[in-house]
XYZ file of C-alpha atoms in Angstrom:
572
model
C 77.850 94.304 101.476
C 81.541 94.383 101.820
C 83.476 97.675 102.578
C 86.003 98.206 100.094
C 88.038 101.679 99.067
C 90.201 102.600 96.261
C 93.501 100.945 95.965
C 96.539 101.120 93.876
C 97.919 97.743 92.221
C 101.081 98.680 93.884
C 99.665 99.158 97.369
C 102.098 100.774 98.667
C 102.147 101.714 102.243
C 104.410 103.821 103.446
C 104.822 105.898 106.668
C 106.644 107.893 109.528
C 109.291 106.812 112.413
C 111.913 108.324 113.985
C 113.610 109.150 111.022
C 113.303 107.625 107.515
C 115.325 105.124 106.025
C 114.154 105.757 102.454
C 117.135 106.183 99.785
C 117.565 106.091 96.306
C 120.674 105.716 94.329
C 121.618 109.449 93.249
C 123.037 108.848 90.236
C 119.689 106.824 89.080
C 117.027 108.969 90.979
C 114.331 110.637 88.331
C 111.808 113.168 89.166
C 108.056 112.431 88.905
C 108.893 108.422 89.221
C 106.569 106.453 90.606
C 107.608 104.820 93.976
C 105.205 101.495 93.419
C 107.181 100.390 90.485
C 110.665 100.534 89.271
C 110.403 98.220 86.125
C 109.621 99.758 82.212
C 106.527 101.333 81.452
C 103.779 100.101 79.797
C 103.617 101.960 76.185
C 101.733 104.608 76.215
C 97.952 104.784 75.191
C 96.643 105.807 71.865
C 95.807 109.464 71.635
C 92.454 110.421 71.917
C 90.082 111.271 69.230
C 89.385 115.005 69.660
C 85.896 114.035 68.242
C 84.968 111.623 71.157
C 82.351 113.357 73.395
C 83.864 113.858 77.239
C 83.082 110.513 79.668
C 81.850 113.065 81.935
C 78.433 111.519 83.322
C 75.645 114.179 82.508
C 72.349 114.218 84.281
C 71.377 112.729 87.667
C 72.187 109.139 88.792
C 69.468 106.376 87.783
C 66.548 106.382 89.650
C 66.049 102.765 91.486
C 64.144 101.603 88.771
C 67.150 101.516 86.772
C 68.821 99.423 89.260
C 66.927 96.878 89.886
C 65.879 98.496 93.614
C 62.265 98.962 92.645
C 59.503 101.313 94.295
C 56.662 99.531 96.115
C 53.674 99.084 93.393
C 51.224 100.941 96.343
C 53.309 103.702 96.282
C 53.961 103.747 92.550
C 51.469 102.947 89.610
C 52.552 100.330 87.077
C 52.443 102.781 84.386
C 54.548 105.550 86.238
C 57.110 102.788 86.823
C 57.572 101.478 83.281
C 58.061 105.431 82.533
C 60.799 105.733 85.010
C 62.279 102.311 83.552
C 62.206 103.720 80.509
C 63.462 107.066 80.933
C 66.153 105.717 83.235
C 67.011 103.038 80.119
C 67.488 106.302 77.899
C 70.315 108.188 79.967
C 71.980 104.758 80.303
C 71.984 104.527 76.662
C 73.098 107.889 76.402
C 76.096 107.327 79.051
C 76.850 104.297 77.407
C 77.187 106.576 74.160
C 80.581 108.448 75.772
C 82.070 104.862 76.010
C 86.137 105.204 75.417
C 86.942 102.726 72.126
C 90.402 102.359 70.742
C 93.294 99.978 69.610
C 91.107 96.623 70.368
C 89.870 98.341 73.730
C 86.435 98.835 74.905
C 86.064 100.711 77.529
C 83.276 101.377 80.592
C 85.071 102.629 82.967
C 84.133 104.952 86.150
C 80.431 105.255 84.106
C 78.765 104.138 87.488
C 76.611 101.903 85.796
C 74.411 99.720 87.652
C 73.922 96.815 86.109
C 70.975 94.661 87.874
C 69.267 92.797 84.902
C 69.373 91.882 81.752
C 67.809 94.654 80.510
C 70.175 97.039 82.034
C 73.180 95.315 80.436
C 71.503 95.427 76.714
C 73.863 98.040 75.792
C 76.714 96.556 77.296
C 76.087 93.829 75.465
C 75.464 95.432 72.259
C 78.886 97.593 72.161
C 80.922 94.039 73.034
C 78.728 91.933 70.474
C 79.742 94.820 67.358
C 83.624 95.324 68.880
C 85.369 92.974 66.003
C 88.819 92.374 67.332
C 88.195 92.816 71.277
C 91.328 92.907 73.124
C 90.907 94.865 76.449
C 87.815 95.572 78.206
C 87.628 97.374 80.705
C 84.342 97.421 83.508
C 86.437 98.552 87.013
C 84.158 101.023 88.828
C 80.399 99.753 87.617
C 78.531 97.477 89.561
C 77.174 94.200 88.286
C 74.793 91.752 89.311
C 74.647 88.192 88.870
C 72.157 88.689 86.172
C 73.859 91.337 84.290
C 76.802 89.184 84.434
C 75.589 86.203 82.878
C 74.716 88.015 79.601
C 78.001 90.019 79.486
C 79.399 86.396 79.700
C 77.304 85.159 77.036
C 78.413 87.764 74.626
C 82.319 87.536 75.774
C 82.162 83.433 74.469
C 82.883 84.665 71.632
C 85.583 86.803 71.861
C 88.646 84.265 71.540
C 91.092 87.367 70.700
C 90.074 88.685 74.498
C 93.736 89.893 76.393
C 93.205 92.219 79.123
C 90.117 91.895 81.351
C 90.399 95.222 83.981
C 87.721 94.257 86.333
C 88.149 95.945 89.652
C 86.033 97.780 91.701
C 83.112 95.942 89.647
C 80.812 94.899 92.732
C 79.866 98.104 95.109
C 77.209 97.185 97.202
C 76.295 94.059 96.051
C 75.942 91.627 98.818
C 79.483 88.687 99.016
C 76.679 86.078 98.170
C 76.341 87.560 94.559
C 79.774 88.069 93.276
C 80.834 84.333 92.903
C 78.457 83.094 90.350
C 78.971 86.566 88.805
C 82.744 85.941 88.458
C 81.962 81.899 88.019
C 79.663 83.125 84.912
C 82.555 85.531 83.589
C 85.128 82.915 84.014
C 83.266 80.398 82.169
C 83.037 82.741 79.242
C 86.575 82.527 78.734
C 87.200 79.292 79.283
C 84.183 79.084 76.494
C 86.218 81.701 74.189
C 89.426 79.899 74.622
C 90.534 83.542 75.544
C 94.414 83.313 75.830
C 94.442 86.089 78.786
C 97.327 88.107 79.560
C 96.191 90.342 81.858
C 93.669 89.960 85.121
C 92.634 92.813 86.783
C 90.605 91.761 89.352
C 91.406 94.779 92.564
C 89.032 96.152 95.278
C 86.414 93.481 94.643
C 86.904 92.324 98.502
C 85.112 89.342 96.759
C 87.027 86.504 99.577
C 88.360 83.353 99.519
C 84.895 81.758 97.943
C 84.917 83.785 94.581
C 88.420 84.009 93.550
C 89.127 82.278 89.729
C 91.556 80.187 90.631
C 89.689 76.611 89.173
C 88.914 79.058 86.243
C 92.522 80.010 85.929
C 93.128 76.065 85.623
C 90.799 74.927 83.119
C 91.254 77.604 80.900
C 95.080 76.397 81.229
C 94.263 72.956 80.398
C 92.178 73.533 77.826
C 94.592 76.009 76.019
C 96.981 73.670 76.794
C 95.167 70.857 74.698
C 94.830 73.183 71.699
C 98.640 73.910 71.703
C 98.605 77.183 72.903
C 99.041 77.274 77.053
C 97.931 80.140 78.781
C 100.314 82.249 79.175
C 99.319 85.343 81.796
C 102.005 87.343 82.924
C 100.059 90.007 85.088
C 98.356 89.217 88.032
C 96.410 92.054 90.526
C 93.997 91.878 93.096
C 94.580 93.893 95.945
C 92.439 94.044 99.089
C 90.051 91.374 97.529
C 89.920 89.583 101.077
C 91.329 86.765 99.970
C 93.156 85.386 103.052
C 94.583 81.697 103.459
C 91.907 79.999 101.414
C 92.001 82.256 98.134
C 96.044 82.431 97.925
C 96.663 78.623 98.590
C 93.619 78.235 95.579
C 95.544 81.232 93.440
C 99.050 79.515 94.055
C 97.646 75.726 92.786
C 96.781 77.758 89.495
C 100.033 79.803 89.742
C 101.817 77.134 89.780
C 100.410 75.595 86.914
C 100.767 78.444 84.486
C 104.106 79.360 85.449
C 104.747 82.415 83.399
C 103.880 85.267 85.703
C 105.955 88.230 85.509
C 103.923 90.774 88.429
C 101.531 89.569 90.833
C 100.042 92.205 92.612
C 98.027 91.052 96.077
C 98.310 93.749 98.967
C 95.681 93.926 101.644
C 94.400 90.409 101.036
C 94.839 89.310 104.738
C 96.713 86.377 104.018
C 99.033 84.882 106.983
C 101.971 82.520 106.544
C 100.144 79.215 105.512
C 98.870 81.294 102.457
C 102.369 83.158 102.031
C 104.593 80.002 102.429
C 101.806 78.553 99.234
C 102.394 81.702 97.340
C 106.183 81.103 97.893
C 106.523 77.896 96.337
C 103.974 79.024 93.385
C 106.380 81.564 92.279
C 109.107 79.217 92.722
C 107.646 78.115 89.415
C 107.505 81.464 88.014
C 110.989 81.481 86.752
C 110.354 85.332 85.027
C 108.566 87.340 87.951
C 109.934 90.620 88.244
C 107.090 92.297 90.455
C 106.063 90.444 93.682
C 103.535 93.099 95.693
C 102.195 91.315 99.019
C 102.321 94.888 100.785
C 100.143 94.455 103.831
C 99.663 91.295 104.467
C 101.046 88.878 107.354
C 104.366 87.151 106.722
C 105.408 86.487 110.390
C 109.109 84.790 110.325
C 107.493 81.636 108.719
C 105.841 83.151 105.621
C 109.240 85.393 105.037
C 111.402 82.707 106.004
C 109.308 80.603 102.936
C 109.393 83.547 100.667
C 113.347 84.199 100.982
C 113.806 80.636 100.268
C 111.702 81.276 96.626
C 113.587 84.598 96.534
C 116.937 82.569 95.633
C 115.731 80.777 92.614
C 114.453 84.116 90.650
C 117.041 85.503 88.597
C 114.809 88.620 87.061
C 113.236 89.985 90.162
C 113.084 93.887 90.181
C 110.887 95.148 92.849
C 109.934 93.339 95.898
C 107.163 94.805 98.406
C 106.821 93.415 101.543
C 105.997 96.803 103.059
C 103.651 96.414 106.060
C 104.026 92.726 106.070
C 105.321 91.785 109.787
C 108.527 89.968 108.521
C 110.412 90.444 111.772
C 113.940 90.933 112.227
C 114.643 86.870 111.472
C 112.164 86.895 108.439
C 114.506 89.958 107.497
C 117.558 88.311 107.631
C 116.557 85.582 105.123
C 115.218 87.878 102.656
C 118.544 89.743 103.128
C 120.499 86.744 102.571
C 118.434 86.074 99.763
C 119.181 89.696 97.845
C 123.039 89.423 98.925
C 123.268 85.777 96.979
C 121.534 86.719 94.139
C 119.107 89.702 92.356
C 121.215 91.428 90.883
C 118.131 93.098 89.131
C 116.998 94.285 92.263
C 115.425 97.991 91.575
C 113.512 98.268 94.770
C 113.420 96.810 98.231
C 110.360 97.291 100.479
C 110.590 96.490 104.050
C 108.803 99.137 105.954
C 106.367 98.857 109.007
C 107.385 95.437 109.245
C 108.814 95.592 113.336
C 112.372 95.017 112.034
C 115.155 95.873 114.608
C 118.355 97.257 114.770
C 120.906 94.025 114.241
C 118.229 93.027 111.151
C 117.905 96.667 109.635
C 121.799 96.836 109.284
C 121.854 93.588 107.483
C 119.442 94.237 105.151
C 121.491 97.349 104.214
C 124.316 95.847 104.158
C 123.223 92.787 101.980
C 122.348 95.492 98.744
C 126.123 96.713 98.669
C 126.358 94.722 95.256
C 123.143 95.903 93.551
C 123.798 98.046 90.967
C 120.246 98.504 89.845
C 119.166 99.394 93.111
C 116.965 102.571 93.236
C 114.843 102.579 96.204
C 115.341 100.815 99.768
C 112.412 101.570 102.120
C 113.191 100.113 105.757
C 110.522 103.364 107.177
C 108.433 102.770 110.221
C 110.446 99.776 111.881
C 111.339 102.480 114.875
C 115.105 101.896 114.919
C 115.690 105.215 116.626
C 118.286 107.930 115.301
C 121.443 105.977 115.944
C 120.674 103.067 114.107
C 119.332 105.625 111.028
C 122.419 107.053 111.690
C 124.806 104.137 110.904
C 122.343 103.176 108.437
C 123.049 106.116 106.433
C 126.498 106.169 106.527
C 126.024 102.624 105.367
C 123.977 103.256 102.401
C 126.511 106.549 101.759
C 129.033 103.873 101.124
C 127.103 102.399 98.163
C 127.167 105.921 96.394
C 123.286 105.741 97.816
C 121.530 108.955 98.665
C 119.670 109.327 101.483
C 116.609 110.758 101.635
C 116.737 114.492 103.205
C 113.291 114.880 104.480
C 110.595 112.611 106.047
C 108.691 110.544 103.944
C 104.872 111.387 104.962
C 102.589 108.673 106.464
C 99.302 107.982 103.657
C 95.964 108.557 106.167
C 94.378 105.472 107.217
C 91.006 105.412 106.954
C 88.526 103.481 109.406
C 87.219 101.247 107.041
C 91.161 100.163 106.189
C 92.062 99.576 109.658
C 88.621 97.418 110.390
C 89.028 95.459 107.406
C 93.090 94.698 107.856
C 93.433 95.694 111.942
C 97.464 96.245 112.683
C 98.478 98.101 115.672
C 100.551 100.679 113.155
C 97.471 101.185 111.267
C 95.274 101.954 115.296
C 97.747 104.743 115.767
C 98.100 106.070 112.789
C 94.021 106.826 112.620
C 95.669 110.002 115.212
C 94.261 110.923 118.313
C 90.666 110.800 117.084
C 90.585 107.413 116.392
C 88.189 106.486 119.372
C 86.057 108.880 118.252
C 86.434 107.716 113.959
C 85.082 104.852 114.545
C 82.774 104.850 117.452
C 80.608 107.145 114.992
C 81.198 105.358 111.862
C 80.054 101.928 113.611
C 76.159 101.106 113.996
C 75.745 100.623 117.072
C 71.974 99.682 117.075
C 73.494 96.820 114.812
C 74.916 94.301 118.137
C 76.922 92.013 115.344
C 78.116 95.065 113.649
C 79.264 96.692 117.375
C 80.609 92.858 118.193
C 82.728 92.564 115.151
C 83.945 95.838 115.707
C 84.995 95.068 118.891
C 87.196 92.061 118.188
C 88.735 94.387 115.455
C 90.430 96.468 117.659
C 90.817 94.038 120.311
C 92.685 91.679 117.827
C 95.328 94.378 117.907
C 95.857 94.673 121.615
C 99.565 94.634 122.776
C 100.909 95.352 126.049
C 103.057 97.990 124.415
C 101.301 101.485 126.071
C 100.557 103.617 122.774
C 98.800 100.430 121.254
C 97.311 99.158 124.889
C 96.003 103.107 125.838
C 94.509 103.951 122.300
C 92.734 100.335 122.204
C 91.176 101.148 125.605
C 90.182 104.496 124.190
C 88.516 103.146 121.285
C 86.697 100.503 123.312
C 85.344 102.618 125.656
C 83.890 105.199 123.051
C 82.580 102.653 121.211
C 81.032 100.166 124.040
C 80.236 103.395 125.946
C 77.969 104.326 122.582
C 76.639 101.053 122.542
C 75.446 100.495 126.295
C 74.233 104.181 126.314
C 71.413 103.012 123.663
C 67.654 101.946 125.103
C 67.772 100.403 122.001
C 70.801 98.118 121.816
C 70.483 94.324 123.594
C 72.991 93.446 126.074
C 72.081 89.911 126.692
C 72.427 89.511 122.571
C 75.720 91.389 123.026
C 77.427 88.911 124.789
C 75.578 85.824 123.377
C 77.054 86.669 120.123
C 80.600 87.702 121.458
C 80.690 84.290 123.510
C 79.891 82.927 120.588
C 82.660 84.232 117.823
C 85.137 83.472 120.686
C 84.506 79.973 120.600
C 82.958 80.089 124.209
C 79.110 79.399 123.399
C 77.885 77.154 120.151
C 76.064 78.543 117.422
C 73.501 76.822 114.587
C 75.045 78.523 112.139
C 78.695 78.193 111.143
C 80.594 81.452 112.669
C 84.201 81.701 112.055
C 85.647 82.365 115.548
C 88.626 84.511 116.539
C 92.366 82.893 115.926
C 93.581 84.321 119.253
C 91.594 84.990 122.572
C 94.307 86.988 123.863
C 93.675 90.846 122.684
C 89.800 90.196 123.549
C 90.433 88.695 127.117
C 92.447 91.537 127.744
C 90.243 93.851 126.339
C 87.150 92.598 128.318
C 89.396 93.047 131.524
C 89.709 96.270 131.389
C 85.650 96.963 129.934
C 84.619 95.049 133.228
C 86.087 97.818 135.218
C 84.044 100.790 133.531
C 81.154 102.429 135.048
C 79.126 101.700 131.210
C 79.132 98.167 131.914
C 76.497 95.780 132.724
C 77.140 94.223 135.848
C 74.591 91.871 134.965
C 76.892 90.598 132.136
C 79.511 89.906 134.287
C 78.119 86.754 136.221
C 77.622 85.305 132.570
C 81.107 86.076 131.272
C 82.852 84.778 134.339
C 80.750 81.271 133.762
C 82.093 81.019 130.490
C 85.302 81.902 130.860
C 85.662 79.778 133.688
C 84.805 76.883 131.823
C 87.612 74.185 130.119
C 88.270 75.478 126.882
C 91.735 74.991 124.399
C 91.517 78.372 123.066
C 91.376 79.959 126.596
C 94.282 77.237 128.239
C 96.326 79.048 125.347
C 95.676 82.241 126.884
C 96.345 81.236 130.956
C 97.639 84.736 131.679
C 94.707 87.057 129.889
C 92.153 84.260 131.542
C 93.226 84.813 134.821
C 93.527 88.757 134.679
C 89.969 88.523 133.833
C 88.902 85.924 136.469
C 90.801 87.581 139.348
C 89.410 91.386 137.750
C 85.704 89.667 137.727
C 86.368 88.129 141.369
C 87.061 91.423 142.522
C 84.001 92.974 141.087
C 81.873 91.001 142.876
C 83.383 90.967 146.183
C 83.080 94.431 145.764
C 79.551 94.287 145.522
């Protein structure tokens, strides 16, 4: 099942460096204001009914008869069973009866429901069959099944005045093979409802590029479209949904189509600039965006080169977040040429941890002299040193901005963020325990689990020695782990890491690395430890030494490793 942790629809990212180069415009600063988003608030919720019970769960979690995970029948008579299923039924109902209801919103959310079968959704179903004027529902933090999801959808057909669907964080633990007919099953209820949607929540699903609603998005369009009244969805969010090249070219083909989007909300998707450069020219068609949030994704100077061009042509654009994005210094220089033409809405400009340098920084400060809306510009964690801050400052001082008087603290990174979006920022900023972090949060009795882990932190490998020394740390705590097991298989070690490098075929279709480069150099410096095999090394040099497109791309890592593996043996 996929890893996934909480995340904000902002996703902001934001983090240390010399010195930050966060400011605000004094004169427009406000206390308690949320850094992710600079545009009005939504109104605020309807006051709670001092009658409601609390939505504080009571009693223990359900039992796995509840949820669908069964008990063996020879460890568990058939009548004990239906009791448990029963009793289990009864404090779902009675969670189910603390259910938040209000102004055409029906709400399940955080009730940790798990919702297997049919039978565990009756409720569900009941509360959204008896809502008369549904507007907003809200599921985000339950978990349901493909079952459970069908006959939510069959009850949602007919709910044609349906607005706001909040569905993140709806599939914990269920395995990435389940959530696409789920969401294909939810999707055709409201194209069946006619639902004129305004609002898509679909965060922290880390569903991937196979189970995104993009074709949904589309016919629902077209059909709307044919009964005069177009679809007309303004918000978009799902952040760290996995999503990568695939999902955002499929997302920007309905974006496109729609065409009134005013946020879209997508950090942590692992998208590179193929999908960025599709997103760009979707929301070229958006002529009323005022949110674009791609924090943490992967521009390079293509994708930001793209997006700066798209930046031009939108006239109400408020806050931009590119935070974490690897723009560059020339992806930053179109962006700032885009702001100094136009945006004169501009609110908030988000450019940290994005390996800007000096000559790039000072133009992007420079090109917001004109902004009068301007509250926030974030260029953090692009380690320009204290002179550059320094002119930077006196720079932003000139535009009556204020700068920021003490650091800006880094968010923690967890393990399971860094595996599931590697960045070299992201490595060091797991501290000097890293190696340790995720050598003991990796299985390594699992050999694809230890492999995959491996070409995580390999993928991040630069030559740079804070980056090169803490990837060689956390290889050798982790491989040192691994080989230190009676348990764990060598010879199905390397089989399957020849194999997601593109060096040995495999029956089944295995998505192989995009670069050889961090692994290469990675394996030439595992060679040289006392916890390798040196019965691997024989086998590694074979395939390495064989023709291969992937490796000519990588002549200087190959040969390290050739000459490194030469050595070994003549050492022998």
């Amino acid at each position: 099942p996929p890893t996934r942790g909480a995340a904000t629809p902002a996703g902001l990212l934001r983090g240390g460096g010399a010195r930050p180069v966060t400011s605000r415009r004094s004169s427009q600063s406000r206390s308690g204001e949320q850094n992710c988003r600079c545009s009005n608030p939504p109104p605020p919720p309807p006051a709670p009914d001092p009658a409601a019970p609390a939505r504080r769960r009571e009693g223990p979690a359900p039992s796995p008869a509840a949820t669908g995970g069964g008990v063996p029948e020879e460890l568990s008579p058939r009548k004990n069973y239906q009791k448990m299923a029963s009793e289990d039924i009864t404090k779902l109902a009675e969670s189910l009866a603390k259910t938040k209801v209000g102004g055409g919103q029906l709400s399940f959310k955080g009730q940790s429901l798990k919702l297997n079968t049919a039978e565990d959704a009756e409720e569900v179903i009941k509360q959204i069959e008896e809502f008369d004027g549904l507007e907003a529902l809200r599921l985000e933090g339950n978990t349901v099944g493909v079952e459970a999801a069908k006959v939510i959808a069959k009850a949602l057909e007919k709910k044609s005045e349906l607005k706001r669907c909040h569905w993140s964080d709806m599939f914990t633990g269920r395995l990435r093979s389940e959530i696409p007919p789920a969401l294909i099953s939810l999707g055709d209820a409201l194209i069946a409802a006619g639902a004129q949607l305004v609002e898509l929540d679909l965060s922290d699903n880390a569903f991937g590029p196979d189970g995104i609603l993009a074709a949904a998005l589309k016919e629902c369009h077209r059909k709307s479209s044919a009964q005069g009244k177009p679809l007309a969805l303004k918000i978009f969010v799902a952040g760290r949904n996995r999503l990568e090249n695939d999902g955002a070219t499929a997302l920007a083909e309905a974006f496109g189509i729609i065409g009134t989007l005013e946020e879209v909300h997508m950090p942590q998707n692992g998208i590179n600039h193929p999908g960025i450069t599709a997103l760009a020219q979707a929301f070229a068609i958006n002529p009323l965006l005022k949110v674009i949030n791609l924090n943490d994704n992967t521009f390079t100077e293509k994708g930001a080169v793209a997006m700066a061009e798209t930046l031009k042509a939108l006239r109400q654009i408020e806050v931009i977040n590119f935070g974490d994005c690897l723009v560059r210094s020339k992806g930053a220089v179109a962006i700032a040429d885009a702001v100094k033409e136009g945006l004169h809405k501009l609110k908030e400009l988000n450019l940290s941890f994005c390996e800007i340098k000096r000559d790039a920084a000072l133009t992007v400060a420079e090109a917001i002299e004109d902004k009068t809306e301007l509250e926030k510009l974030d260029l953090n964690g692009n380690c320009l040193g204290e002179e550059v801050c320094e002119q930077l400052h006196e720079i932003l001082e000139g535009f009556n901005m204020a700068s920021a008087s003490t650091p800006v603290p880094s968010p923690p990174v967890d393990v399971a963020t860094f595996l599931a979006f590697p960045s070299p920022e992201k490595l060091l900023r797991l501290g000097p325990k890293c190696s340790v972090l995720i050598a003991q949060q990796t299985d390594t009795s699992d050999v694809e689990k230890v492999v995959a882990t491996l070409l995580r932190i390999s993928s991040v490998f630069k030559d740079e020695a804070p980056v090169k020394t803490a990837v060689h740390e956390t290889t050798d705590a982790l491989m040192k782990k691994a080989f230190s097991s009676a348990t764990f298989n060598s010879d199905a070690f390397i089989t399957n890491l020849l194999v997601h490098m593109g060096l040995l075929k495999s029956e089944e279709k295995i998505k192989t690395v995009p670069s050889l480069y961090g692994i290469l150099m990675t394996l030439n410096h595992m060679v040289q430890q006392d916890y390798f095999p040196k019965s691997l090394a024989p086998v590694l040099s074979a395939f390495v030494t064989k023709p291969n497109r992937a490796l000519d791309s990588c002549s200087f890592a190959r040969h390290m490793l050739l000459q490194t593996l030469h050595q070994l043996r003549l050492q022998k």
